[in-house]
Short mmCIF file of C-alpha atoms in Angstrom, two decimals:
data_model
loop_
_atom_site.label_atom_id
_atom_site.label_comp_id
_atom_site.label_asym_id
_atom_site.label_seq_id
_atom_site.Cartn_x
_atom_site.Cartn_y
_atom_site.Cartn_z
CA UNK A 1 -27.01 -76.41 -6.35
CA UNK A 2 -27.68 -72.68 -6.55
CA UNK A 3 -29.58 -71.56 -9.61
CA UNK A 4 -32.05 -69.10 -11.11
CA UNK A 5 -34.93 -70.40 -13.21
CA UNK A 6 -37.06 -68.20 -15.47
CA UNK A 7 -40.59 -69.08 -16.48
CA UNK A 8 -43.63 -67.49 -18.09
CA UNK A 9 -42.45 -66.95 -21.64
CA UNK A 10 -44.49 -67.85 -24.68
CA UNK A 11 -46.21 -66.59 -27.81
CA UNK A 12 -48.46 -63.53 -27.47
CA UNK A 13 -50.12 -61.11 -29.86
CA UNK A 14 -49.04 -57.48 -30.09
CA UNK A 15 -50.70 -55.54 -27.30
CA UNK A 16 -50.86 -58.61 -25.09
CA UNK A 17 -49.29 -59.26 -21.71
CA UNK A 18 -47.03 -61.78 -20.03
CA UNK A 19 -45.61 -62.09 -16.56
CA UNK A 20 -42.16 -63.60 -16.24
CA UNK A 21 -40.90 -65.14 -13.03
CA UNK A 22 -37.35 -65.64 -11.82
CA UNK A 23 -37.11 -68.09 -8.95
CA UNK A 24 -33.99 -68.80 -6.94
CA UNK A 25 -33.19 -72.19 -5.49
CA UNK A 26 -30.28 -73.14 -3.30
CA UNK A 27 -29.70 -69.57 -2.13
CA UNK A 28 -31.63 -66.54 -0.97
CA UNK A 29 -32.19 -63.43 -3.08
CA UNK A 30 -32.21 -61.24 0.02
CA UNK A 31 -28.78 -59.69 -0.60
CA UNK A 32 -28.94 -59.41 -4.40
CA UNK A 33 -30.11 -56.88 -6.88
CA UNK A 34 -31.94 -58.65 -9.71
CA UNK A 35 -32.01 -57.69 -13.36
CA UNK A 36 -33.96 -58.76 -16.40
CA UNK A 37 -32.08 -58.84 -19.70
CA UNK A 38 -32.99 -59.87 -23.20
CA UNK A 39 -31.24 -60.98 -26.34
CA UNK A 40 -32.64 -61.24 -29.84
CA UNK A 41 -30.88 -63.26 -32.56
CA UNK A 42 -27.86 -61.42 -33.91
CA UNK A 43 -28.07 -58.69 -31.27
CA UNK A 44 -26.24 -57.95 -28.05
CA UNK A 45 -27.76 -58.72 -24.70
CA UNK A 46 -29.40 -55.62 -23.27
CA UNK A 47 -30.66 -54.59 -19.89
CA UNK A 48 -34.44 -54.35 -19.53
CA UNK A 49 -35.04 -53.60 -15.87
CA UNK A 50 -33.33 -54.00 -12.50
CA UNK A 51 -34.48 -53.88 -8.90
CA UNK A 52 -32.60 -53.40 -5.64
CA UNK A 53 -32.36 -56.13 -3.04
CA UNK A 54 -35.10 -54.54 -0.93
CA UNK A 55 -37.31 -53.70 -3.88
CA UNK A 56 -37.10 -50.02 -3.03
CA UNK A 57 -35.64 -48.79 -6.31
CA UNK A 58 -35.97 -49.79 -9.95
CA UNK A 59 -34.58 -48.83 -13.33
CA UNK A 60 -35.95 -49.45 -16.82
CA UNK A 61 -34.66 -49.26 -20.34
CA UNK A 62 -36.25 -46.40 -22.27
CA UNK A 63 -37.77 -48.88 -24.69
CA UNK A 64 -39.95 -50.50 -21.99
CA UNK A 65 -40.77 -47.60 -19.67
CA UNK A 66 -44.47 -47.39 -19.01
CA UNK A 67 -45.07 -50.92 -20.29
CA UNK A 68 -43.00 -53.22 -18.05
CA UNK A 69 -42.97 -53.44 -14.26
CA UNK A 70 -40.38 -55.26 -12.17
CA UNK A 71 -41.17 -56.44 -8.66
CA UNK A 72 -39.94 -58.93 -6.12
CA UNK A 73 -41.22 -61.04 -3.27
CA UNK A 74 -38.25 -61.97 -1.14
CA UNK A 75 -40.39 -64.24 1.04
CA UNK A 76 -41.02 -66.34 -2.09
CA UNK A 77 -37.45 -65.94 -3.33
CA UNK A 78 -38.87 -64.73 -6.64
CA UNK A 79 -38.66 -61.69 -8.92
CA UNK A 80 -41.24 -60.84 -11.56
CA UNK A 81 -41.41 -58.88 -14.79
CA UNK A 82 -44.91 -57.83 -15.78
CA UNK A 83 -44.92 -57.03 -19.50
CA UNK A 84 -47.89 -55.14 -20.92
CA UNK A 85 -48.60 -53.63 -24.33
CA UNK A 86 -46.10 -55.98 -25.92
CA UNK A 87 -44.60 -55.13 -29.29
CA UNK A 88 -42.93 -57.35 -31.90
CA UNK A 89 -39.61 -55.72 -31.08
CA UNK A 90 -39.88 -57.17 -27.56
CA UNK A 91 -39.31 -60.63 -29.03
CA UNK A 92 -36.21 -62.12 -27.41
CA UNK A 93 -34.91 -64.63 -24.94
CA UNK A 94 -35.32 -63.07 -21.50
CA UNK A 95 -32.81 -63.82 -18.77
CA UNK A 96 -32.66 -62.91 -15.12
CA UNK A 97 -29.45 -62.39 -13.19
CA UNK A 98 -28.44 -61.69 -9.60
CA UNK A 99 -25.57 -59.51 -8.45
CA UNK A 100 -24.39 -57.25 -5.67
CA UNK A 101 -24.22 -54.20 -7.92
CA UNK A 102 -25.77 -50.79 -8.22
CA UNK A 103 -28.69 -50.68 -10.63
CA UNK A 104 -26.81 -48.27 -12.88
CA UNK A 105 -24.02 -50.79 -13.23
CA UNK A 106 -26.25 -53.81 -13.50
CA UNK A 107 -28.40 -52.55 -16.36
CA UNK A 108 -25.30 -52.25 -18.53
CA UNK A 109 -25.67 -56.03 -19.00
CA UNK A 110 -21.99 -56.89 -18.61
CA UNK A 111 -22.18 -60.65 -18.48
CA UNK A 112 -19.22 -61.35 -16.20
CA UNK A 113 -20.29 -58.84 -13.55
CA UNK A 114 -23.24 -61.00 -12.53
CA UNK A 115 -23.04 -63.68 -9.85
CA UNK A 116 -25.86 -65.86 -11.23
CA UNK A 117 -27.63 -66.18 -14.57
CA UNK A 118 -30.72 -68.13 -15.48
CA UNK A 119 -30.96 -70.08 -18.73
CA UNK A 120 -33.64 -67.85 -20.23
CA UNK A 121 -37.24 -68.02 -21.38
CA UNK A 122 -38.38 -67.17 -24.91
CA UNK A 123 -40.90 -64.40 -25.50
CA UNK A 124 -42.35 -64.14 -29.00
CA UNK A 125 -44.69 -61.27 -29.89
CA UNK A 126 -46.38 -61.88 -33.21
CA UNK A 127 -49.78 -61.75 -34.85
#
């Protein structure tokens, strides 16, 4: 069964760091762009960052530029989101998704355009 599984979420203090992982099983990520998305209660799902299949290009939401870094290791079939200088407004469920899309399209977070979604991991930033 093909699936994406996120891990690494948890409770951190403002200014702290977390690294999220998105691991694929049952298929290879080689041909897919990967995006990280987040959704807070009562809010729409928004794009956080996306990376091309080769890892050669990335995009970030303005709200996380300079604080978050997306990367991938195709040999490990895994994509990462390093989150530094976390703020309370970063609190959300974080999801990864895979698609054969341009990054500009992918970061729009249109649910049905993605080929695979993970079930999410909760990040809570609070003192």
